[in-house]
């Protein structure tokens, strides 16, 4: 009896628990360890009072990266430029907290709780949402939920191009066209129908298309380099690690290190940051994300266009033996 089917069965039995454990680690561990880590916040006001407030933030070692500003106007500008997530302005009437729920509703709530806990009881905290999330999606749920479908769309595009045997310019054009249509379709749903985005319509569509293109071309490029195994590697990087490490539902600075940094190097995390910038902040702080997505896209497309895999070796044909002549 052949042992090959038995070995395959054992491999499947061992592989499924391994995949489940890896997925649970990738998604549950960062979510269970959410806490501020060098979270950029601002402090503004008179020097003596602002210094005391800054010291309170710094008492939580490594939690906050405090930026000093001269006045409230400078702090607002820093929030709109995505330099900080929020700022506390010291005023004679008490602390005035400036937040940006569009940058991260989770961080906005965290800052409210932190400032309220440290403020004197007789000094209520005034809160102003400088860049508010859209009223139709105040918790940012649509943006947070959009990354997994984008990752799956890019994954599907790269896999289909590979499995259909498309090569060269035809494969590259297919990836670009499918990404562009995906960006338009998602923008139509999220912006026009759900009202979850508030930026320029076509800029948002371009950001979404670039995200899908980066994922799809990376998967197709890996498959070009490593064969069908490249599709599995792409799924690991883009769907499992990229989506769970993206920080799009909270903030990269709330994830354990180095998860937050790794997530921004992968297309889902970079795509989430880019989309947030163009949807709510007029493109502020979008340069790094655009560079990351462009590098993934160019690397994948270059592999599809210029790498030619050698055909798999075939077994030599058996020589035809002529029947022996009868004596």
PDB file of C-alpha atoms in Angstrom:
ATOM      1  CA  UNK A   1       0.000   0.000   0.000  1.00  0.00           C
ATOM      2  CA  UNK A   2       1.374   3.447  -0.959  1.00  0.00           C
ATOM      3  CA  UNK A   3       2.248   5.743   1.928  1.00  0.00           C
ATOM      4  CA  UNK A   4       1.947   8.970  -0.105  1.00  0.00           C
ATOM      5  CA  UNK A   5      -1.804   9.548   0.644  1.00  0.00           C
ATOM      6  CA  UNK A   6      -1.168   8.874   4.331  1.00  0.00           C
ATOM      7  CA  UNK A   7       1.635  11.430   4.403  1.00  0.00           C
ATOM      8  CA  UNK A   8      -0.566  14.036   2.734  1.00  0.00           C
ATOM      9  CA  UNK A   9      -3.330  13.395   5.263  1.00  0.00           C
ATOM     10  CA  UNK A  10      -0.905  13.820   8.172  1.00  0.00           C
ATOM     11  CA  UNK A  11       0.425  17.030   6.609  1.00  0.00           C
ATOM     12  CA  UNK A  12      -3.106  18.467   6.382  1.00  0.00           C
ATOM     13  CA  UNK A  13      -3.899  17.448   9.962  1.00  0.00           C
ATOM     14  CA  UNK A  14      -0.800  19.252  11.222  1.00  0.00           C
ATOM     15  CA  UNK A  15      -1.077  22.237   8.869  1.00  0.00           C
ATOM     16  CA  UNK A  16      -4.613  23.337   9.817  1.00  0.00           C
ATOM     17  CA  UNK A  17      -3.869  23.875  13.547  1.00  0.00           C
ATOM     18  CA  UNK A  18      -0.646  25.660  12.594  1.00  0.00           C
ATOM     19  CA  UNK A  19      -2.489  28.079  10.287  1.00  0.00           C
ATOM     20  CA  UNK A  20      -5.193  28.715  12.900  1.00  0.00           C
ATOM     21  CA  UNK A  21      -2.561  29.410  15.561  1.00  0.00           C
ATOM     22  CA  UNK A  22      -0.663  31.759  13.272  1.00  0.00           C
ATOM     23  CA  UNK A  23      -3.842  33.651  12.356  1.00  0.00           C
ATOM     24  CA  UNK A  24      -4.869  33.944  16.006  1.00  0.00           C
ATOM     25  CA  UNK A  25      -1.413  35.248  16.914  1.00  0.00           C
ATOM     26  CA  UNK A  26      -1.408  37.775  14.072  1.00  0.00           C
ATOM     27  CA  UNK A  27      -4.871  39.193  14.823  1.00  0.00           C
ATOM     28  CA  UNK A  28      -5.415  38.664  18.555  1.00  0.00           C
ATOM     29  CA  UNK A  29      -1.976  39.501  19.981  1.00  0.00           C
ATOM     30  CA  UNK A  30      -1.785  43.102  18.657  1.00  0.00           C
ATOM     31  CA  UNK A  31      -5.422  43.701  19.610  1.00  0.00           C
ATOM     32  CA  UNK A  32      -4.823  42.451  23.148  1.00  0.00           C
ATOM     33  CA  UNK A  33      -1.751  44.665  23.628  1.00  0.00           C
ATOM     34  CA  UNK A  34      -3.125  48.019  22.422  1.00  0.00           C
ATOM     35  CA  UNK A  35      -1.492  50.869  24.352  1.00  0.00           C
ATOM     36  CA  UNK A  36       0.208  54.165  23.454  1.00  0.00           C
ATOM     37  CA  UNK A  37       3.828  53.796  22.354  1.00  0.00           C
ATOM     38  CA  UNK A  38       5.549  57.062  21.418  1.00  0.00           C
ATOM     39  CA  UNK A  39       2.149  58.435  20.472  1.00  0.00           C
ATOM     40  CA  UNK A  40       2.640  61.975  19.104  1.00  0.00           C
ATOM     41  CA  UNK A  41       0.701  64.539  21.176  1.00  0.00           C
ATOM     42  CA  UNK A  42       1.058  68.273  21.624  1.00  0.00           C
ATOM     43  CA  UNK A  43       1.151  70.697  24.534  1.00  0.00           C
ATOM     44  CA  UNK A  44       0.558  74.442  24.145  1.00  0.00           C
ATOM     45  CA  UNK A  45       0.257  77.381  26.495  1.00  0.00           C
ATOM     46  CA  UNK A  46       2.341  79.393  28.956  1.00  0.00           C
ATOM     47  CA  UNK A  47       5.778  77.898  29.481  1.00  0.00           C
ATOM     48  CA  UNK A  48       5.458  76.995  33.184  1.00  0.00           C
ATOM     49  CA  UNK A  49       2.017  75.412  32.944  1.00  0.00           C
ATOM     50  CA  UNK A  50       2.836  73.622  29.682  1.00  0.00           C
ATOM     51  CA  UNK A  51       5.998  72.205  31.216  1.00  0.00           C
ATOM     52  CA  UNK A  52       4.041  70.705  34.103  1.00  0.00           C
ATOM     53  CA  UNK A  53       1.601  69.126  31.679  1.00  0.00           C
ATOM     54  CA  UNK A  54       4.444  67.798  29.557  1.00  0.00           C
ATOM     55  CA  UNK A  55       5.986  66.181  32.623  1.00  0.00           C
ATOM     56  CA  UNK A  56       2.702  64.410  33.359  1.00  0.00           C
ATOM     57  CA  UNK A  57       2.714  62.912  29.879  1.00  0.00           C
ATOM     58  CA  UNK A  58       6.351  61.887  30.227  1.00  0.00           C
ATOM     59  CA  UNK A  59       5.683  60.107  33.522  1.00  0.00           C
ATOM     60  CA  UNK A  60       4.276  57.284  31.422  1.00  0.00           C
ATOM     61  CA  UNK A  61       7.665  56.258  30.099  1.00  0.00           C
ATOM     62  CA  UNK A  62       7.610  55.608  26.353  1.00  0.00           C
ATOM     63  CA  UNK A  63       3.863  56.141  25.986  1.00  0.00           C
ATOM     64  CA  UNK A  64       3.811  59.644  24.491  1.00  0.00           C
ATOM     65  CA  UNK A  65       6.034  61.677  22.191  1.00  0.00           C
ATOM     66  CA  UNK A  66       5.312  65.219  23.381  1.00  0.00           C
ATOM     67  CA  UNK A  67       5.585  68.198  21.014  1.00  0.00           C
ATOM     68  CA  UNK A  68       5.611  71.769  22.364  1.00  0.00           C
ATOM     69  CA  UNK A  69       3.677  74.524  20.574  1.00  0.00           C
ATOM     70  CA  UNK A  70       3.469  78.229  21.241  1.00  0.00           C
ATOM     71  CA  UNK A  71      -0.288  78.559  21.082  1.00  0.00           C
ATOM     72  CA  UNK A  72      -3.562  76.908  20.124  1.00  0.00           C
ATOM     73  CA  UNK A  73      -3.283  77.926  16.476  1.00  0.00           C
ATOM     74  CA  UNK A  74       0.054  76.147  16.099  1.00  0.00           C
ATOM     75  CA  UNK A  75      -1.350  73.050  17.790  1.00  0.00           C
ATOM     76  CA  UNK A  76      -4.347  73.005  15.440  1.00  0.00           C
ATOM     77  CA  UNK A  77      -2.060  73.269  12.432  1.00  0.00           C
ATOM     78  CA  UNK A  78       0.032  70.336  13.679  1.00  0.00           C
ATOM     79  CA  UNK A  79      -3.108  68.216  14.061  1.00  0.00           C
ATOM     80  CA  UNK A  80      -4.303  69.113  10.558  1.00  0.00           C
ATOM     81  CA  UNK A  81      -0.848  68.246   9.185  1.00  0.00           C
ATOM     82  CA  UNK A  82      -0.949  64.872  11.003  1.00  0.00           C
ATOM     83  CA  UNK A  83       2.131  65.751  13.033  1.00  0.00           C
ATOM     84  CA  UNK A  84       0.278  64.922  16.267  1.00  0.00           C
ATOM     85  CA  UNK A  85      -2.956  63.076  17.044  1.00  0.00           C
ATOM     86  CA  UNK A  86      -4.113  65.716  19.502  1.00  0.00           C
ATOM     87  CA  UNK A  87      -2.955  68.503  21.778  1.00  0.00           C
ATOM     88  CA  UNK A  88      -3.714  69.971  25.190  1.00  0.00           C
ATOM     89  CA  UNK A  89      -3.876  73.753  25.407  1.00  0.00           C
ATOM     90  CA  UNK A  90      -3.405  75.224  28.882  1.00  0.00           C
ATOM     91  CA  UNK A  91      -5.848  78.120  29.431  1.00  0.00           C
ATOM     92  CA  UNK A  92      -6.923  80.153  32.482  1.00  0.00           C
ATOM     93  CA  UNK A  93     -10.235  78.274  32.426  1.00  0.00           C
ATOM     94  CA  UNK A  94      -8.544  74.878  32.474  1.00  0.00           C
ATOM     95  CA  UNK A  95      -7.175  72.419  29.911  1.00  0.00           C
ATOM     96  CA  UNK A  96      -8.581  72.546  26.400  1.00  0.00           C
ATOM     97  CA  UNK A  97      -8.143  69.251  24.532  1.00  0.00           C
ATOM     98  CA  UNK A  98      -7.882  69.310  20.755  1.00  0.00           C
ATOM     99  CA  UNK A  99      -8.486  65.948  19.089  1.00  0.00           C
ATOM    100  CA  UNK A 100      -8.911  64.527  15.592  1.00  0.00           C
ATOM    101  CA  UNK A 101     -11.357  61.652  15.559  1.00  0.00           C
ATOM    102  CA  UNK A 102     -10.765  61.334  11.803  1.00  0.00           C
ATOM    103  CA  UNK A 103      -7.143  60.380  12.553  1.00  0.00           C
ATOM    104  CA  UNK A 104      -8.202  57.686  15.013  1.00  0.00           C
ATOM    105  CA  UNK A 105     -11.351  57.491  17.129  1.00  0.00           C
ATOM    106  CA  UNK A 106      -9.512  55.150  19.486  1.00  0.00           C
ATOM    107  CA  UNK A 107      -6.702  57.654  20.097  1.00  0.00           C
ATOM    108  CA  UNK A 108      -9.224  60.463  20.477  1.00  0.00           C
ATOM    109  CA  UNK A 109     -11.014  58.585  23.237  1.00  0.00           C
ATOM    110  CA  UNK A 110      -7.715  57.623  24.871  1.00  0.00           C
ATOM    111  CA  UNK A 111      -6.633  61.266  25.038  1.00  0.00           C
ATOM    112  CA  UNK A 112      -9.975  62.288  26.513  1.00  0.00           C
ATOM    113  CA  UNK A 113      -9.588  59.760  29.299  1.00  0.00           C
ATOM    114  CA  UNK A 114      -5.927  60.586  29.960  1.00  0.00           C
ATOM    115  CA  UNK A 115      -6.488  64.349  30.159  1.00  0.00           C
ATOM    116  CA  UNK A 116      -9.659  64.023  32.224  1.00  0.00           C
ATOM    117  CA  UNK A 117      -7.876  61.772  34.715  1.00  0.00           C
ATOM    118  CA  UNK A 118      -5.004  64.227  35.206  1.00  0.00           C
ATOM    119  CA  UNK A 119      -7.076  67.429  35.292  1.00  0.00           C
ATOM    120  CA  UNK A 120      -8.199  68.938  38.628  1.00  0.00           C
ATOM    121  CA  UNK A 121     -11.761  68.152  39.634  1.00  0.00           C
ATOM    122  CA  UNK A 122     -12.740  71.835  39.608  1.00  0.00           C
ATOM    123  CA  UNK A 123     -11.369  72.328  36.074  1.00  0.00           C
ATOM    124  CA  UNK A 124     -13.562  70.539  33.507  1.00  0.00           C
ATOM    125  CA  UNK A 125     -11.846  69.627  30.260  1.00  0.00           C
ATOM    126  CA  UNK A 126     -13.141  71.311  27.137  1.00  0.00           C
ATOM    127  CA  UNK A 127     -12.832  69.152  24.021  1.00  0.00           C
ATOM    128  CA  UNK A 128     -12.740  70.322  20.408  1.00  0.00           C
ATOM    129  CA  UNK A 129     -12.653  67.855  17.527  1.00  0.00           C
ATOM    130  CA  UNK A 130     -10.429  69.699  15.055  1.00  0.00           C
ATOM    131  CA  UNK A 131     -10.765  67.127  12.258  1.00  0.00           C
ATOM    132  CA  UNK A 132     -13.918  65.199  12.977  1.00  0.00           C
ATOM    133  CA  UNK A 133     -14.904  61.888  11.449  1.00  0.00           C
ATOM    134  CA  UNK A 134     -17.895  62.072   9.072  1.00  0.00           C
ATOM    135  CA  UNK A 135     -21.288  62.044  10.823  1.00  0.00           C
ATOM    136  CA  UNK A 136     -22.318  58.972   8.830  1.00  0.00           C
ATOM    137  CA  UNK A 137     -19.319  57.034  10.174  1.00  0.00           C
ATOM    138  CA  UNK A 138     -18.242  58.652  13.477  1.00  0.00           C
ATOM    139  CA  UNK A 139     -16.230  55.602  14.624  1.00  0.00           C
ATOM    140  CA  UNK A 140     -14.310  55.167  11.378  1.00  0.00           C
ATOM    141  CA  UNK A 141     -15.759  51.692  10.922  1.00  0.00           C
ATOM    142  CA  UNK A 142     -15.915  51.840   7.131  1.00  0.00           C
ATOM    143  CA  UNK A 143     -12.266  52.776   6.718  1.00  0.00           C
ATOM    144  CA  UNK A 144     -11.220  50.102   9.196  1.00  0.00           C
ATOM    145  CA  UNK A 145     -13.323  47.460   7.461  1.00  0.00           C
ATOM    146  CA  UNK A 146     -12.145  48.394   3.970  1.00  0.00           C
ATOM    147  CA  UNK A 147      -8.591  47.057   4.241  1.00  0.00           C
ATOM    148  CA  UNK A 148      -9.453  43.356   4.252  1.00  0.00           C
ATOM    149  CA  UNK A 149     -11.593  43.564   1.066  1.00  0.00           C
ATOM    150  CA  UNK A 150      -8.820  45.584  -0.601  1.00  0.00           C
ATOM    151  CA  UNK A 151      -6.243  42.966   0.408  1.00  0.00           C
ATOM    152  CA  UNK A 152      -8.481  40.183  -0.901  1.00  0.00           C
ATOM    153  CA  UNK A 153      -9.074  42.065  -4.161  1.00  0.00           C
ATOM    154  CA  UNK A 154      -5.359  42.532  -4.739  1.00  0.00           C
ATOM    155  CA  UNK A 155      -4.700  38.944  -3.729  1.00  0.00           C
ATOM    156  CA  UNK A 156      -7.326  37.684  -6.171  1.00  0.00           C
ATOM    157  CA  UNK A 157      -5.968  39.823  -9.017  1.00  0.00           C
ATOM    158  CA  UNK A 158      -2.423  38.540  -8.542  1.00  0.00           C
ATOM    159  CA  UNK A 159      -3.534  34.927  -8.218  1.00  0.00           C
ATOM    160  CA  UNK A 160      -5.863  35.006 -11.229  1.00  0.00           C
ATOM    161  CA  UNK A 161      -3.223  36.607 -13.447  1.00  0.00           C
ATOM    162  CA  UNK A 162      -0.814  33.849 -12.428  1.00  0.00           C
ATOM    163  CA  UNK A 163      -3.221  30.926 -12.762  1.00  0.00           C
ATOM    164  CA  UNK A 164      -4.451  32.133 -16.166  1.00  0.00           C
ATOM    165  CA  UNK A 165      -0.875  32.091 -17.406  1.00  0.00           C
ATOM    166  CA  UNK A 166      -0.739  35.796 -18.299  1.00  0.00           C
ATOM    167  CA  UNK A 167       2.778  37.084 -18.775  1.00  0.00           C
ATOM    168  CA  UNK A 168       4.613  40.283 -19.612  1.00  0.00           C
ATOM    169  CA  UNK A 169       2.767  43.421 -20.659  1.00  0.00           C
ATOM    170  CA  UNK A 170      -0.597  41.662 -20.771  1.00  0.00           C
ATOM    171  CA  UNK A 171      -0.290  40.644 -17.120  1.00  0.00           C
ATOM    172  CA  UNK A 172       0.851  44.126 -16.071  1.00  0.00           C
ATOM    173  CA  UNK A 173      -2.025  45.829 -17.903  1.00  0.00           C
ATOM    174  CA  UNK A 174      -4.497  43.411 -16.356  1.00  0.00           C
ATOM    175  CA  UNK A 175      -3.217  44.215 -12.874  1.00  0.00           C
ATOM    176  CA  UNK A 176      -3.360  47.973 -13.466  1.00  0.00           C
ATOM    177  CA  UNK A 177      -6.838  47.893 -15.005  1.00  0.00           C
ATOM    178  CA  UNK A 178      -8.330  45.677 -12.296  1.00  0.00           C
ATOM    179  CA  UNK A 179      -6.821  47.879  -9.566  1.00  0.00           C
ATOM    180  CA  UNK A 180      -8.226  51.029 -11.164  1.00  0.00           C
ATOM    181  CA  UNK A 181     -11.721  49.563 -11.411  1.00  0.00           C
ATOM    182  CA  UNK A 182     -11.520  48.288  -7.829  1.00  0.00           C
ATOM    183  CA  UNK A 183     -10.546  51.773  -6.611  1.00  0.00           C
ATOM    184  CA  UNK A 184     -13.497  53.352  -8.429  1.00  0.00           C
ATOM    185  CA  UNK A 185     -15.948  50.723  -7.149  1.00  0.00           C
ATOM    186  CA  UNK A 186     -14.845  51.011  -3.510  1.00  0.00           C
ATOM    187  CA  UNK A 187     -14.937  54.818  -3.632  1.00  0.00           C
ATOM    188  CA  UNK A 188     -18.452  54.704  -5.069  1.00  0.00           C
ATOM    189  CA  UNK A 189     -19.590  52.572  -2.151  1.00  0.00           C
ATOM    190  CA  UNK A 190     -17.648  54.163   0.722  1.00  0.00           C
ATOM    191  CA  UNK A 191     -17.800  57.817  -0.373  1.00  0.00           C
ATOM    192  CA  UNK A 192     -20.909  58.225  -2.504  1.00  0.00           C
ATOM    193  CA  UNK A 193     -23.212  55.703  -0.833  1.00  0.00           C
ATOM    194  CA  UNK A 194     -22.040  55.359   2.790  1.00  0.00           C
ATOM    195  CA  UNK A 195     -20.680  58.895   3.165  1.00  0.00           C
ATOM    196  CA  UNK A 196     -17.689  57.598   5.136  1.00  0.00           C
ATOM    197  CA  UNK A 197     -15.014  59.613   3.278  1.00  0.00           C
ATOM    198  CA  UNK A 198     -14.863  63.386   2.970  1.00  0.00           C
ATOM    199  CA  UNK A 199     -11.973  64.079   0.584  1.00  0.00           C
ATOM    200  CA  UNK A 200     -11.666  64.511  -3.152  1.00  0.00           C
ATOM    201  CA  UNK A 201     -13.476  61.638  -4.875  1.00  0.00           C
ATOM    202  CA  UNK A 202     -10.885  60.865  -7.538  1.00  0.00           C
ATOM    203  CA  UNK A 203      -7.964  61.239  -5.147  1.00  0.00           C
ATOM    204  CA  UNK A 204      -9.545  58.648  -2.877  1.00  0.00           C
ATOM    205  CA  UNK A 205     -10.130  56.361  -5.855  1.00  0.00           C
ATOM    206  CA  UNK A 206      -6.468  56.740  -6.819  1.00  0.00           C
ATOM    207  CA  UNK A 207      -5.306  55.898  -3.303  1.00  0.00           C
ATOM    208  CA  UNK A 208      -7.481  52.786  -3.216  1.00  0.00           C
ATOM    209  CA  UNK A 209      -6.353  51.738  -6.700  1.00  0.00           C
ATOM    210  CA  UNK A 210      -2.692  52.137  -5.750  1.00  0.00           C
ATOM    211  CA  UNK A 211      -3.256  49.969  -2.676  1.00  0.00           C
ATOM    212  CA  UNK A 212      -4.873  47.184  -4.716  1.00  0.00           C
ATOM    213  CA  UNK A 213      -2.168  47.463  -7.370  1.00  0.00           C
ATOM    214  CA  UNK A 214       0.617  47.176  -4.789  1.00  0.00           C
ATOM    215  CA  UNK A 215      -0.933  44.021  -3.344  1.00  0.00           C
ATOM    216  CA  UNK A 216      -1.855  42.432  -6.669  1.00  0.00           C
ATOM    217  CA  UNK A 217       1.458  43.119  -8.381  1.00  0.00           C
ATOM    218  CA  UNK A 218       3.377  41.891  -5.333  1.00  0.00           C
ATOM    219  CA  UNK A 219       1.463  38.593  -5.354  1.00  0.00           C
ATOM    220  CA  UNK A 220       1.903  38.175  -9.115  1.00  0.00           C
ATOM    221  CA  UNK A 221       5.595  39.043  -8.817  1.00  0.00           C
ATOM    222  CA  UNK A 222       6.139  36.511  -6.036  1.00  0.00           C
ATOM    223  CA  UNK A 223       4.358  33.871  -8.105  1.00  0.00           C
ATOM    224  CA  UNK A 224       6.600  34.717 -11.064  1.00  0.00           C
ATOM    225  CA  UNK A 225       9.690  34.274  -8.919  1.00  0.00           C
ATOM    226  CA  UNK A 226       8.678  31.241  -6.851  1.00  0.00           C
ATOM    227  CA  UNK A 227       5.871  29.592  -8.776  1.00  0.00           C
ATOM    228  CA  UNK A 228       2.567  28.651  -7.074  1.00  0.00           C
ATOM    229  CA  UNK A 229       4.291  28.860  -3.697  1.00  0.00           C
ATOM    230  CA  UNK A 230       4.573  32.610  -4.290  1.00  0.00           C
ATOM    231  CA  UNK A 231       0.779  32.938  -4.066  1.00  0.00           C
ATOM    232  CA  UNK A 232       0.856  31.406  -0.589  1.00  0.00           C
ATOM    233  CA  UNK A 233       3.702  33.717   0.415  1.00  0.00           C
ATOM    234  CA  UNK A 234       1.714  36.676  -0.896  1.00  0.00           C
ATOM    235  CA  UNK A 235      -1.340  35.623   1.117  1.00  0.00           C
ATOM    236  CA  UNK A 236       0.808  35.424   4.249  1.00  0.00           C
ATOM    237  CA  UNK A 237       2.326  38.872   3.737  1.00  0.00           C
ATOM    238  CA  UNK A 238      -0.649  40.800   2.384  1.00  0.00           C
ATOM    239  CA  UNK A 239      -3.719  39.248   3.992  1.00  0.00           C
ATOM    240  CA  UNK A 240      -2.570  37.701   7.243  1.00  0.00           C
ATOM    241  CA  UNK A 241       0.291  39.935   8.405  1.00  0.00           C
ATOM    242  CA  UNK A 242      -0.470  43.028   6.345  1.00  0.00           C
ATOM    243  CA  UNK A 243      -4.083  43.316   7.424  1.00  0.00           C
ATOM    244  CA  UNK A 244      -3.579  42.451  11.096  1.00  0.00           C
ATOM    245  CA  UNK A 245      -0.498  44.683  11.448  1.00  0.00           C
ATOM    246  CA  UNK A 246      -1.966  47.649   9.557  1.00  0.00           C
ATOM    247  CA  UNK A 247      -3.251  49.510  12.630  1.00  0.00           C
ATOM    248  CA  UNK A 248      -6.054  50.951  10.523  1.00  0.00           C
ATOM    249  CA  UNK A 249      -8.707  50.268  13.172  1.00  0.00           C
ATOM    250  CA  UNK A 250      -6.685  51.984  15.922  1.00  0.00           C
ATOM    251  CA  UNK A 251      -3.285  53.539  15.124  1.00  0.00           C
ATOM    252  CA  UNK A 252       0.177  52.120  14.353  1.00  0.00           C
ATOM    253  CA  UNK A 253       1.518  53.737  17.562  1.00  0.00           C
ATOM    254  CA  UNK A 254      -0.930  51.683  19.629  1.00  0.00           C
ATOM    255  CA  UNK A 255       0.346  48.306  18.399  1.00  0.00           C
ATOM    256  CA  UNK A 256       3.228  46.379  20.005  1.00  0.00           C
ATOM    257  CA  UNK A 257       6.646  47.012  18.533  1.00  0.00           C
ATOM    258  CA  UNK A 258       7.789  46.212  15.930  1.00  0.00           C
ATOM    259  CA  UNK A 259       4.309  45.317  14.666  1.00  0.00           C
ATOM    260  CA  UNK A 260       3.296  48.940  14.132  1.00  0.00           C
ATOM    261  CA  UNK A 261       6.368  49.715  12.029  1.00  0.00           C
ATOM    262  CA  UNK A 262       6.174  46.466  10.025  1.00  0.00           C
ATOM    263  CA  UNK A 263       2.536  47.139   9.235  1.00  0.00           C
ATOM    264  CA  UNK A 264       3.390  50.485   7.640  1.00  0.00           C
ATOM    265  CA  UNK A 265       5.979  48.803   5.408  1.00  0.00           C
ATOM    266  CA  UNK A 266       3.319  46.479   3.969  1.00  0.00           C
ATOM    267  CA  UNK A 267       0.687  47.657   1.457  1.00  0.00           C
ATOM    268  CA  UNK A 268      -2.424  47.280   3.673  1.00  0.00           C
ATOM    269  CA  UNK A 269      -0.947  49.476   6.411  1.00  0.00           C
ATOM    270  CA  UNK A 270       0.461  52.012   3.975  1.00  0.00           C
ATOM    271  CA  UNK A 271      -2.829  52.005   2.070  1.00  0.00           C
ATOM    272  CA  UNK A 272      -4.815  52.667   5.233  1.00  0.00           C
ATOM    273  CA  UNK A 273      -2.589  55.601   6.158  1.00  0.00           C
ATOM    274  CA  UNK A 274      -2.779  57.027   2.634  1.00  0.00           C
ATOM    275  CA  UNK A 275      -6.547  56.703   2.494  1.00  0.00           C
ATOM    276  CA  UNK A 276      -6.940  58.432   5.860  1.00  0.00           C
ATOM    277  CA  UNK A 277      -4.712  61.287   4.684  1.00  0.00           C
ATOM    278  CA  UNK A 278      -6.543  61.931   1.426  1.00  0.00           C
ATOM    279  CA  UNK A 279     -10.032  61.321   2.836  1.00  0.00           C
ATOM    280  CA  UNK A 280      -9.797  63.682   5.829  1.00  0.00           C
ATOM    281  CA  UNK A 281      -6.530  65.680   5.843  1.00  0.00           C
ATOM    282  CA  UNK A 282      -6.172  66.982   2.269  1.00  0.00           C
ATOM    283  CA  UNK A 283      -3.256  64.624   1.640  1.00  0.00           C
ATOM    284  CA  UNK A 284      -1.118  65.682   4.621  1.00  0.00           C
ATOM    285  CA  UNK A 285       1.606  63.189   5.601  1.00  0.00           C
ATOM    286  CA  UNK A 286       0.808  61.006   2.579  1.00  0.00           C
ATOM    287  CA  UNK A 287       4.312  60.949   1.090  1.00  0.00           C
ATOM    288  CA  UNK A 288       5.676  57.963   2.989  1.00  0.00           C
ATOM    289  CA  UNK A 289       2.643  55.805   2.233  1.00  0.00           C
ATOM    290  CA  UNK A 290       2.733  56.715  -1.466  1.00  0.00           C
ATOM    291  CA  UNK A 291       6.419  55.790  -1.618  1.00  0.00           C
ATOM    292  CA  UNK A 292       5.829  52.430   0.077  1.00  0.00           C
ATOM    293  CA  UNK A 293       2.937  51.484  -2.203  1.00  0.00           C
ATOM    294  CA  UNK A 294       4.814  52.644  -5.299  1.00  0.00           C
ATOM    295  CA  UNK A 295       7.868  50.540  -4.453  1.00  0.00           C
ATOM    296  CA  UNK A 296       5.740  47.413  -3.945  1.00  0.00           C
ATOM    297  CA  UNK A 297       3.904  48.083  -7.206  1.00  0.00           C
ATOM    298  CA  UNK A 298       7.058  48.714  -9.228  1.00  0.00           C
ATOM    299  CA  UNK A 299       8.858  45.687  -7.797  1.00  0.00           C
ATOM    300  CA  UNK A 300       5.935  43.377  -8.550  1.00  0.00           C
ATOM    301  CA  UNK A 301       5.352  44.742 -12.041  1.00  0.00           C
ATOM    302  CA  UNK A 302       9.066  44.528 -12.831  1.00  0.00           C
ATOM    303  CA  UNK A 303       9.070  40.853 -11.887  1.00  0.00           C
ATOM    304  CA  UNK A 304       5.991  40.225 -14.042  1.00  0.00           C
ATOM    305  CA  UNK A 305       7.447  42.096 -17.020  1.00  0.00           C
ATOM    306  CA  UNK A 306      11.066  41.020 -17.021  1.00  0.00           C
ATOM    307  CA  UNK A 307      11.499  37.755 -15.094  1.00  0.00           C
ATOM    308  CA  UNK A 308      11.131  34.578 -17.101  1.00  0.00           C
ATOM    309  CA  UNK A 309      10.904  31.358 -15.142  1.00  0.00           C
ATOM    310  CA  UNK A 310      12.638  28.369 -16.644  1.00  0.00           C
ATOM    311  CA  UNK A 311      10.219  25.614 -17.664  1.00  0.00           C
ATOM    312  CA  UNK A 312      10.001  22.693 -15.286  1.00  0.00           C
ATOM    313  CA  UNK A 313      12.284  19.833 -16.320  1.00  0.00           C
ATOM    314  CA  UNK A 314      10.539  16.872 -17.851  1.00  0.00           C
ATOM    315  CA  UNK A 315      11.550  13.259 -17.596  1.00  0.00           C
ATOM    316  CA  UNK A 316      13.399  11.947 -20.661  1.00  0.00           C
ATOM    317  CA  UNK A 317      11.278   9.846 -22.966  1.00  0.00           C
ATOM    318  CA  UNK A 318      11.837   6.127 -22.962  1.00  0.00           C
ATOM    319  CA  UNK A 319      13.575   4.989 -26.174  1.00  0.00           C
ATOM    320  CA  UNK A 320      11.334   2.976 -28.442  1.00  0.00           C
ATOM    321  CA  UNK A 321      12.526  -0.550 -28.602  1.00  0.00           C
ATOM    322  CA  UNK A 322      11.932  -2.456 -31.796  1.00  0.00           C
ATOM    323  CA  UNK A 323      10.569  -5.927 -31.328  1.00  0.00           C
ATOM    324  CA  UNK A 324      13.186  -8.611 -31.671  1.00  0.00           C
ATOM    325  CA  UNK A 325      13.041 -10.433 -35.000  1.00  0.00           C
ATOM    326  CA  UNK A 326      12.284 -14.054 -34.843  1.00  0.00           C
ATOM    327  CA  UNK A 327      15.164 -16.156 -35.773  1.00  0.00           C
TER     328      UNK A 327
END
